[in-house]
Short mmCIF file of N, CA and C in Angstrom, two decimals:
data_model
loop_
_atom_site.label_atom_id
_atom_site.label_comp_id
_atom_site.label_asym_id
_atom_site.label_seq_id
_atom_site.Cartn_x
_atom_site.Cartn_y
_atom_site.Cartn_z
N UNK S 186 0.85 -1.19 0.00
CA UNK S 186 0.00 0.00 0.00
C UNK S 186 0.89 1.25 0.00
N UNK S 187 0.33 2.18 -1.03
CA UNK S 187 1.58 3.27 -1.26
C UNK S 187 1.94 3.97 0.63
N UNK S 188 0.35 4.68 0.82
CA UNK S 188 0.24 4.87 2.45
C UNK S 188 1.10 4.60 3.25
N UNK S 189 0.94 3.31 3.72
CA UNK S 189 1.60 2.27 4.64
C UNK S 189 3.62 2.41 4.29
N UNK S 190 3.87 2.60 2.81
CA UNK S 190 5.34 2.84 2.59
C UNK S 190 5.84 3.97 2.53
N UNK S 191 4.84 4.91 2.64
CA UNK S 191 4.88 6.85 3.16
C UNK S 191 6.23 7.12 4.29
N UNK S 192 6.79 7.85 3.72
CA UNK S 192 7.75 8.44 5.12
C UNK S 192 7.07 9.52 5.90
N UNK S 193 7.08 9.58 7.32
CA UNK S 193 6.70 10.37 7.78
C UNK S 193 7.61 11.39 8.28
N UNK S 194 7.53 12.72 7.82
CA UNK S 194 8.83 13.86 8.30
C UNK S 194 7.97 14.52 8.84
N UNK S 195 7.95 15.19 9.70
CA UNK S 195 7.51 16.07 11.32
C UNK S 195 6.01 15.89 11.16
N UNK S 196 5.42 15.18 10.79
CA UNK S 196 4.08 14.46 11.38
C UNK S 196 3.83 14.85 10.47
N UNK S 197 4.08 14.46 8.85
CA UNK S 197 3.35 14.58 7.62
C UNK S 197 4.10 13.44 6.61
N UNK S 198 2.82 12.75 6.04
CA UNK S 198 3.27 11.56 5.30
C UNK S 198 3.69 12.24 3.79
N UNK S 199 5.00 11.76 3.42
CA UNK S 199 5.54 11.98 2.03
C UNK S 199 5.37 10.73 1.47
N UNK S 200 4.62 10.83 0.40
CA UNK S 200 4.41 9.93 -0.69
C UNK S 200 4.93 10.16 -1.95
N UNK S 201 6.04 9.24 -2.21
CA UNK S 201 6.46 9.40 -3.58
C UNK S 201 6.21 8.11 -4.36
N UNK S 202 5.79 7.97 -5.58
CA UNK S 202 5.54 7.03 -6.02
C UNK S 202 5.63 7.09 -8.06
N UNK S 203 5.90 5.93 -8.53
CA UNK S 203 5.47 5.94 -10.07
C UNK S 203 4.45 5.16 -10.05
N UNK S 204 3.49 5.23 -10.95
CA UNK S 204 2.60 4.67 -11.08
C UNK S 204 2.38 3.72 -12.66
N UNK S 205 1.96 2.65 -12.83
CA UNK S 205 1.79 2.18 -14.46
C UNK S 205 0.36 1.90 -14.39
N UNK S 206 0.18 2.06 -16.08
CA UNK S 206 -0.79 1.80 -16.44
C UNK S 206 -2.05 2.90 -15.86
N UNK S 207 -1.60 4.20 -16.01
CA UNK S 207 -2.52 5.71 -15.69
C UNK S 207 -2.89 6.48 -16.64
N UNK S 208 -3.78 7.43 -16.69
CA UNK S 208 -3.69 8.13 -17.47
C UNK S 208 -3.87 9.26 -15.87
N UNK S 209 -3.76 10.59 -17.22
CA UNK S 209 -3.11 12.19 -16.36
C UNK S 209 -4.83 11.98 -15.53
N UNK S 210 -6.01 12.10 -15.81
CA UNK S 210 -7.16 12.23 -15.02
C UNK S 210 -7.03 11.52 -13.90
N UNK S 211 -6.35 9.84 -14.24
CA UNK S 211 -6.60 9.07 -12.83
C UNK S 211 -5.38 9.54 -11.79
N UNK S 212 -4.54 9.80 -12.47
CA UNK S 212 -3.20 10.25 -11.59
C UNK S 212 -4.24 11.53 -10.86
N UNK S 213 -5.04 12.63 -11.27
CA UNK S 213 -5.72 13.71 -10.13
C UNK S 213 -6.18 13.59 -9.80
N UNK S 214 -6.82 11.84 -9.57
CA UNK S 214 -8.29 11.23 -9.15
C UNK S 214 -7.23 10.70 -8.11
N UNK S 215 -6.40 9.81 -8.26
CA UNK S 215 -5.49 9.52 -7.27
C UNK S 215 -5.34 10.45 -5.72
N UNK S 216 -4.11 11.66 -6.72
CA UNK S 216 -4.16 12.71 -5.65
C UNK S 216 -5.10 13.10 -4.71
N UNK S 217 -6.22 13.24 -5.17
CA UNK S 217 -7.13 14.03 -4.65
C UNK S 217 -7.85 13.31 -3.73
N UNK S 218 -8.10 11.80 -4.04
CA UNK S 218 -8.11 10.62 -2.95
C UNK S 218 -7.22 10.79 -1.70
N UNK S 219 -5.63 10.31 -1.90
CA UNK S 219 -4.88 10.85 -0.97
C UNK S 219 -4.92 11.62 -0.35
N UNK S 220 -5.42 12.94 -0.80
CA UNK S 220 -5.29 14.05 0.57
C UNK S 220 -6.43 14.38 1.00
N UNK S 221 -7.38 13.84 0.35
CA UNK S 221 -9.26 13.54 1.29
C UNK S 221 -9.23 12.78 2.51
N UNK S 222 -8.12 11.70 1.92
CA UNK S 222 -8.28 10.55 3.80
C UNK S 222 -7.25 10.24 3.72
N UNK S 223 -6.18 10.82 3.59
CA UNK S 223 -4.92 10.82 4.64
C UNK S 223 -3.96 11.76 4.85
N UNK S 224 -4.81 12.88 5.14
CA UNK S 224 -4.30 14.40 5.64
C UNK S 224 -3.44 13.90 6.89
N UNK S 225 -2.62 14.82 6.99
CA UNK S 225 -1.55 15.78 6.54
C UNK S 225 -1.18 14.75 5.39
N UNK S 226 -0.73 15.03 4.07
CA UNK S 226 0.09 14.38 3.15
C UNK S 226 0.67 15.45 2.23
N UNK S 227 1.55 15.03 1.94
CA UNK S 227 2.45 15.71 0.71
C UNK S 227 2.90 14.53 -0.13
N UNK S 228 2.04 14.56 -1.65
CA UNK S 228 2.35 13.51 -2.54
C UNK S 228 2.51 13.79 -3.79
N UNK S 229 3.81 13.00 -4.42
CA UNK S 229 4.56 13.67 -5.32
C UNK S 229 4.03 11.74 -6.35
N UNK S 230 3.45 11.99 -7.63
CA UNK S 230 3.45 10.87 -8.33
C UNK S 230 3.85 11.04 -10.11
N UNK S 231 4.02 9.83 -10.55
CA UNK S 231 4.90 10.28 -11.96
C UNK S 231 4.01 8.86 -12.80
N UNK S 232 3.92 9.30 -14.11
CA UNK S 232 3.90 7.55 -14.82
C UNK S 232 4.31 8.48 -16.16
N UNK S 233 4.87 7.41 -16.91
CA UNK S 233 4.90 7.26 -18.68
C UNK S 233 3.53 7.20 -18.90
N UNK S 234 3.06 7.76 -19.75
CA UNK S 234 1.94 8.03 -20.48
C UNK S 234 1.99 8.90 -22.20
N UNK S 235 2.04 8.05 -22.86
CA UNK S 235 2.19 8.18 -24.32
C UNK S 235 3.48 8.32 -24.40
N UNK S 236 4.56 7.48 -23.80
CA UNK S 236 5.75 8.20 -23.95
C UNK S 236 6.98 9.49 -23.19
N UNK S 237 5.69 10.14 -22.52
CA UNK S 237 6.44 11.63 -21.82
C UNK S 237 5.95 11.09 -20.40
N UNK S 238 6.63 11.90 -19.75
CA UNK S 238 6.81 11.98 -18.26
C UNK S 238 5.22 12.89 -17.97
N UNK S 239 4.56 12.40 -17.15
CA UNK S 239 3.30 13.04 -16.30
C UNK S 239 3.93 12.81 -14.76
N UNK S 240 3.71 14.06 -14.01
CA UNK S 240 4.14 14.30 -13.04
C UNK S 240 2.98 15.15 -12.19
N UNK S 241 2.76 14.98 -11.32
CA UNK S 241 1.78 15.75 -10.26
C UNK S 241 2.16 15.79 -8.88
N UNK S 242 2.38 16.76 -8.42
CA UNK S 242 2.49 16.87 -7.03
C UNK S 242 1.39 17.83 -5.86
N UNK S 243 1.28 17.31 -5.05
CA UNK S 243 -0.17 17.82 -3.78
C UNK S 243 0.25 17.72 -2.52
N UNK S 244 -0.67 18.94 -2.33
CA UNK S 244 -0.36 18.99 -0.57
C UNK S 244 -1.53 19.05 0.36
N UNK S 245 -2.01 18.93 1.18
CA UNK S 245 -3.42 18.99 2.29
C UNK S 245 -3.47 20.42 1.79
N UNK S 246 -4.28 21.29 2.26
CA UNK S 246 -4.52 22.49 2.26
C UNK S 246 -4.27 23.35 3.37
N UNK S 247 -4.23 22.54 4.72
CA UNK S 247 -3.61 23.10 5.86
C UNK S 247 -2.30 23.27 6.18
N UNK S 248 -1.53 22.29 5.51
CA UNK S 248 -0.34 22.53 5.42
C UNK S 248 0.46 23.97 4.45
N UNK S 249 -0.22 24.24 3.26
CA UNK S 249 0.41 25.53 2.50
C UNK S 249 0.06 26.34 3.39
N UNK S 250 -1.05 26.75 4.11
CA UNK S 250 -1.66 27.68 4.98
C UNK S 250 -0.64 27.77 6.19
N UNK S 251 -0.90 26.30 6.91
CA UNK S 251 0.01 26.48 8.19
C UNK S 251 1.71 26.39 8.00
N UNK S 252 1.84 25.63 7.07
CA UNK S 252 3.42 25.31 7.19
C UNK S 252 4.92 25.80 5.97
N UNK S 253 3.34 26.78 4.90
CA UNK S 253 4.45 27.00 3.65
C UNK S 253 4.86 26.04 2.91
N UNK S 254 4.28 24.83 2.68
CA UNK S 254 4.81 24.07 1.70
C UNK S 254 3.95 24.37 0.44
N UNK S 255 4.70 24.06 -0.47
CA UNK S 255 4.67 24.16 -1.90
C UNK S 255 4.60 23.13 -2.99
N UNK S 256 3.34 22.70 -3.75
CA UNK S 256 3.84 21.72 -4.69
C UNK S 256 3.90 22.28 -5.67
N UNK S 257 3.93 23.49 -6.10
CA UNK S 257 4.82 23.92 -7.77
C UNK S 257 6.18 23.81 -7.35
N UNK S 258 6.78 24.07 -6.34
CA UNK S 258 8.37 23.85 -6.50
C UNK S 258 8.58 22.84 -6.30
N UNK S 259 7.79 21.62 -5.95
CA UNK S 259 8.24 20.18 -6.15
C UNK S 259 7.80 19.37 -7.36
N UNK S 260 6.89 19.95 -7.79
CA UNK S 260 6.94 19.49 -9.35
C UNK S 260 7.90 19.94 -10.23
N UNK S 261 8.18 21.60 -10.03
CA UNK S 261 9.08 22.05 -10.96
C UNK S 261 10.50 21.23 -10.89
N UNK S 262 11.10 21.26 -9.22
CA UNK S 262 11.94 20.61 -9.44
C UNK S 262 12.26 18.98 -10.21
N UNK S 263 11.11 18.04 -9.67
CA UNK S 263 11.11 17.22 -10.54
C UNK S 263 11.04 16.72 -12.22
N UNK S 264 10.15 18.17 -12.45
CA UNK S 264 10.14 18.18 -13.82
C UNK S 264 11.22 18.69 -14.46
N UNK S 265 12.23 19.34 -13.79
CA UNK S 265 13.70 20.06 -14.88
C UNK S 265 14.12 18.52 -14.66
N UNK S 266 14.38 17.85 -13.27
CA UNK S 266 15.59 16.93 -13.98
C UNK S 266 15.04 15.84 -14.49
N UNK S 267 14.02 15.63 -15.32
CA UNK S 267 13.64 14.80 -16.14
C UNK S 267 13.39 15.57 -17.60
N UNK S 268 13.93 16.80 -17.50
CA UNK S 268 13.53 17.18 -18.64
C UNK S 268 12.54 18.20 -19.16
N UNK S 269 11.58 18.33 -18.31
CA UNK S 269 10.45 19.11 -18.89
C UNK S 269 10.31 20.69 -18.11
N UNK S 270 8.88 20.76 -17.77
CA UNK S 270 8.38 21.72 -16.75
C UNK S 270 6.99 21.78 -16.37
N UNK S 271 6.61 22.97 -15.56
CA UNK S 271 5.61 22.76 -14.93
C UNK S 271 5.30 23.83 -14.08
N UNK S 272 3.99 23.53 -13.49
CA UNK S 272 3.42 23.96 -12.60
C UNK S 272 2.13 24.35 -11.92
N UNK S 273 1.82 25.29 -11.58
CA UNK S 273 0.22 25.25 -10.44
C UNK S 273 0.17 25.88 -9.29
N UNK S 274 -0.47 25.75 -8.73
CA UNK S 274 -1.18 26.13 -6.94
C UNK S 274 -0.51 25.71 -6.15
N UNK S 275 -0.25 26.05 -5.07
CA UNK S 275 0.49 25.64 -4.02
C UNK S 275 0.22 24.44 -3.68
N UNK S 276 -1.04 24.25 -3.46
CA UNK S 276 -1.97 22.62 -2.93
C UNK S 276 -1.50 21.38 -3.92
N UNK S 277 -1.79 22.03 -5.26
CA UNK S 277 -1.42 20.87 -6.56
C UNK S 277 -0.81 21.67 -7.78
N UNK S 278 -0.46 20.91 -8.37
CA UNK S 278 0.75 21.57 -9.23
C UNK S 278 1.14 19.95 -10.15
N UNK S 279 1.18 20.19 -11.73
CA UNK S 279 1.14 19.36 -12.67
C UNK S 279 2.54 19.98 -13.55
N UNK S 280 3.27 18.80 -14.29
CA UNK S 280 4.28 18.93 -15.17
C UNK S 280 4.29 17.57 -16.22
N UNK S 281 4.88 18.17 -17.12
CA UNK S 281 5.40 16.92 -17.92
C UNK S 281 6.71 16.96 -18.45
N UNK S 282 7.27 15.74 -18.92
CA UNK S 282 8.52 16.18 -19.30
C UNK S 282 8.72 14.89 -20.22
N UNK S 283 10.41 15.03 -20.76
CA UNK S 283 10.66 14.10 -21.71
C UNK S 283 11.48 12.60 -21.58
N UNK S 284 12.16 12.63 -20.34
CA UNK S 284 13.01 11.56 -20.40
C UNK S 284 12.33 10.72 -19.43
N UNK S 285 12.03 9.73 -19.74
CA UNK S 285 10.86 8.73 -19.13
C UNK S 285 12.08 7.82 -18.42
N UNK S 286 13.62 7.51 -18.38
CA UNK S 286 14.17 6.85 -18.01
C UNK S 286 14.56 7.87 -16.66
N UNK S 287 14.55 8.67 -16.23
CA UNK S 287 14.55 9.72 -15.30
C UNK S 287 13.34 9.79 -14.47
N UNK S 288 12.28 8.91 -14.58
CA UNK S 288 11.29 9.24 -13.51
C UNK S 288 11.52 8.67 -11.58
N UNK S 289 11.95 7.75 -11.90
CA UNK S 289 12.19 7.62 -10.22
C UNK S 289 13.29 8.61 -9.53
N UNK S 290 14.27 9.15 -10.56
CA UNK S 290 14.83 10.40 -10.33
C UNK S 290 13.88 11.36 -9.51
N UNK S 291 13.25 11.72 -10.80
CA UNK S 291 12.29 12.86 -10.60
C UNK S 291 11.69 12.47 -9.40
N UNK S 292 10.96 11.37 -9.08
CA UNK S 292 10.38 11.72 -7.90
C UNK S 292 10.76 11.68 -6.67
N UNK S 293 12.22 11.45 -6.60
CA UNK S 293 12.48 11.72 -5.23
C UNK S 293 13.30 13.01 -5.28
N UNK S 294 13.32 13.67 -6.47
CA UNK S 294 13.64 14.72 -6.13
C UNK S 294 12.22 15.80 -5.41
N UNK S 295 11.47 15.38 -6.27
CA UNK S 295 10.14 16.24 -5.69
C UNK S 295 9.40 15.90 -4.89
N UNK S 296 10.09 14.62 -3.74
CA UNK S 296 9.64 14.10 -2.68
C UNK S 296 11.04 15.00 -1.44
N UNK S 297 11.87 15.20 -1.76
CA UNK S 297 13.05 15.79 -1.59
C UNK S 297 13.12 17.12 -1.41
N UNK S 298 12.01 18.09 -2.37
CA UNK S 298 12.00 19.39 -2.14
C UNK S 298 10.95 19.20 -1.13
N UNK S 299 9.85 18.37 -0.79
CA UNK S 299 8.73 18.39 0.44
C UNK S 299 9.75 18.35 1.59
N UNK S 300 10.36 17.53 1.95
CA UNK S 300 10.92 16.55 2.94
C UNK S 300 11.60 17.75 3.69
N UNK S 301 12.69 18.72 2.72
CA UNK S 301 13.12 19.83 2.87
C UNK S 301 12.30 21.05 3.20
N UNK S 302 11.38 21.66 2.88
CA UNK S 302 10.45 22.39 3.18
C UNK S 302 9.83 22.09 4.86
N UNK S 303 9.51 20.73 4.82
CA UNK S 303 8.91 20.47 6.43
C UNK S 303 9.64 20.22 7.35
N UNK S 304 11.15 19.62 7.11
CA UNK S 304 12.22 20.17 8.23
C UNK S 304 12.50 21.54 8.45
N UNK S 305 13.07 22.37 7.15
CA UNK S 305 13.23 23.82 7.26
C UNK S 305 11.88 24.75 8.51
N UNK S 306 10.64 24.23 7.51
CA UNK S 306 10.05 24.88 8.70
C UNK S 306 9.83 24.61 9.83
N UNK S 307 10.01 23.42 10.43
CA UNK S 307 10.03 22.70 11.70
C UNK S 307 10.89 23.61 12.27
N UNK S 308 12.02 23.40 12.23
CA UNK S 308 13.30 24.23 12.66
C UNK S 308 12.81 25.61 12.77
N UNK S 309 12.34 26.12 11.75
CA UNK S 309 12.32 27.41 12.09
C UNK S 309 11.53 28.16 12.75
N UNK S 310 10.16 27.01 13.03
CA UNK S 310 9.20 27.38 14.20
C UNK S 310 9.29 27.02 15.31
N UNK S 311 10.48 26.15 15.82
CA UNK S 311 11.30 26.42 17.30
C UNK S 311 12.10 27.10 17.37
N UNK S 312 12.69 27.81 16.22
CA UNK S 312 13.90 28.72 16.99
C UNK S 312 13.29 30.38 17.03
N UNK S 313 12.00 30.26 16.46
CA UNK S 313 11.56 31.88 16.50
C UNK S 313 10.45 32.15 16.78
N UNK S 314 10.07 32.81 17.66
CA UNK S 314 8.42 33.32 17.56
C UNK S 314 7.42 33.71 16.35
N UNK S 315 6.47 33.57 15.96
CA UNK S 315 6.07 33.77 14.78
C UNK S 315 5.29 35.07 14.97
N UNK S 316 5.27 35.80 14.10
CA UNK S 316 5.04 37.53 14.01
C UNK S 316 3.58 37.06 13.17
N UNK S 317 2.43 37.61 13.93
CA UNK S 317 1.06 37.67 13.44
C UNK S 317 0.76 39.41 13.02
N UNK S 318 -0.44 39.73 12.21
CA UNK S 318 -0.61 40.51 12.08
C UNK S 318 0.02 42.03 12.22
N UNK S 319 -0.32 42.67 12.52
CA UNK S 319 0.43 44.21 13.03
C UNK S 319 2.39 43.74 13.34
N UNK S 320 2.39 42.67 13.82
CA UNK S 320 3.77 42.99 14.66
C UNK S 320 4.88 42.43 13.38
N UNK S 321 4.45 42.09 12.02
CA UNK S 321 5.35 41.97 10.87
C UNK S 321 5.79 43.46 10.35
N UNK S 322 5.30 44.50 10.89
CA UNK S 322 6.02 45.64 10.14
C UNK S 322 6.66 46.09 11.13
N UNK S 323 7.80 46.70 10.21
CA UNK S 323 9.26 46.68 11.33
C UNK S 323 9.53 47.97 11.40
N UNK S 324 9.44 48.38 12.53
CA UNK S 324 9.02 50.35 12.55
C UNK S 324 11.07 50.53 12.95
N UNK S 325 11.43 52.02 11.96
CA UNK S 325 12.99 52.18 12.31
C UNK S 325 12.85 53.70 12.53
N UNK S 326 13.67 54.16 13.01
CA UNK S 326 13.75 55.36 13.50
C UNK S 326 14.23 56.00 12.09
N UNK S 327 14.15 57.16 12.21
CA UNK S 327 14.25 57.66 10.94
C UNK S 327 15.76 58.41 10.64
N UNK S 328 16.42 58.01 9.22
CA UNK S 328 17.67 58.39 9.01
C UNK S 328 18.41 59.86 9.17
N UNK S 329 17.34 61.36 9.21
CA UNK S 329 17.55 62.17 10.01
C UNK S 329 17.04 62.53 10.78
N UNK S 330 17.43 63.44 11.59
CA UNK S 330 17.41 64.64 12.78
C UNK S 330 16.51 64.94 12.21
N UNK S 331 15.46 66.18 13.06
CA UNK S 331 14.87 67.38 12.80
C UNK S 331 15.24 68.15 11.89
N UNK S 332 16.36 68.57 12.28
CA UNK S 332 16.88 69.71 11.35
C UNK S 332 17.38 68.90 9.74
N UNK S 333 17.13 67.41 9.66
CA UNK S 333 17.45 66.78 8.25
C UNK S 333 18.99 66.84 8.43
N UNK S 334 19.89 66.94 9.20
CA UNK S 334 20.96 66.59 8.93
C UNK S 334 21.34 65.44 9.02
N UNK S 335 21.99 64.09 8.23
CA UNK S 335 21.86 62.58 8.58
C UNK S 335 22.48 61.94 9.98
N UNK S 336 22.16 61.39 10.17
CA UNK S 336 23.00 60.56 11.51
C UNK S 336 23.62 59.66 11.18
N UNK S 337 24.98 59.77 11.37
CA UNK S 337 26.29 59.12 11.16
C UNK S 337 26.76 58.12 12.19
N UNK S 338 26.83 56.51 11.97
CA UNK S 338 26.93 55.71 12.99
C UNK S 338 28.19 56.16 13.88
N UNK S 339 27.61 55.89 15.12
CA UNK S 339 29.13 56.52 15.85
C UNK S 339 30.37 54.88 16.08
#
């Protein structure tokens, strides 16, 4: 079961997978299964189809919201090193490309840009307080005096 062989990185299942015998509809019928009943997920999937690389990558919807992850930059990345390009919505995000002997490449690279994204932000929501509303603008004193003459670091 793809599920069950999911890595889990800071309490979100990464699914990377190729798939045979798909076409591009069932590969978004797929996705969209996956992250209906088994949220948190981030899932990156690939098959040959006529020849070219089909690539799709998805994320829960709480996760772009809460955590900044991205599946256009994990498709994109997967789709340059196979060749092609791509992209989409943060949630889902589609590519194709040309070198069909490059797909298990591809998908752990774009299982690779997730994996990276949810450590980075892990990390970075223990080492800092997170700035809500009003307290993201960063008030500085102003570069002159009254009289406009500049202030020169001492």
């Amino acid at each position: 079961d793809i599920v069950t062989a999911a890595e889990d990185v800071s309490g979100v299942k990464v699914i990377a997978q190729k798939l045979d015998n798909v076409t591009r509809e069932s590969l978004r019928d797929f996705v969209d299964q996956l992250r209906d009943r088994h949220s948190p997920v981030a899932v990156v999937l690939a098959a040959e189809i006529d020849g070219k690389v089909a690539l799709i990558a998805s994320v829960s919807k709480p996760l772009v919201k809460d955590r900044g992850l991205n599946a256009g930059l994990a498709v994109k990345a997967a789709a340059q090193l196979a060749g092609g390009g791509g992209g989409g919505r943060p949630d889902m995000a589609e590519a194709g490309a040309r070198y069909v002997d490059k797909i298990e490449d591809a998908v752990a690279a774009g299982a690779a840009v997730f994996k990276e994204q949810l450590t980075w932000r892990a990390k970075a929501d223990r080492s800092r307080p997170r700035l809500i509303g009003a307290q993201k603008k960063v008030v500085t004193k102003p570069a002159f005096r009254d009289d406009r003459t500049p202030q020169l670091p001492l």
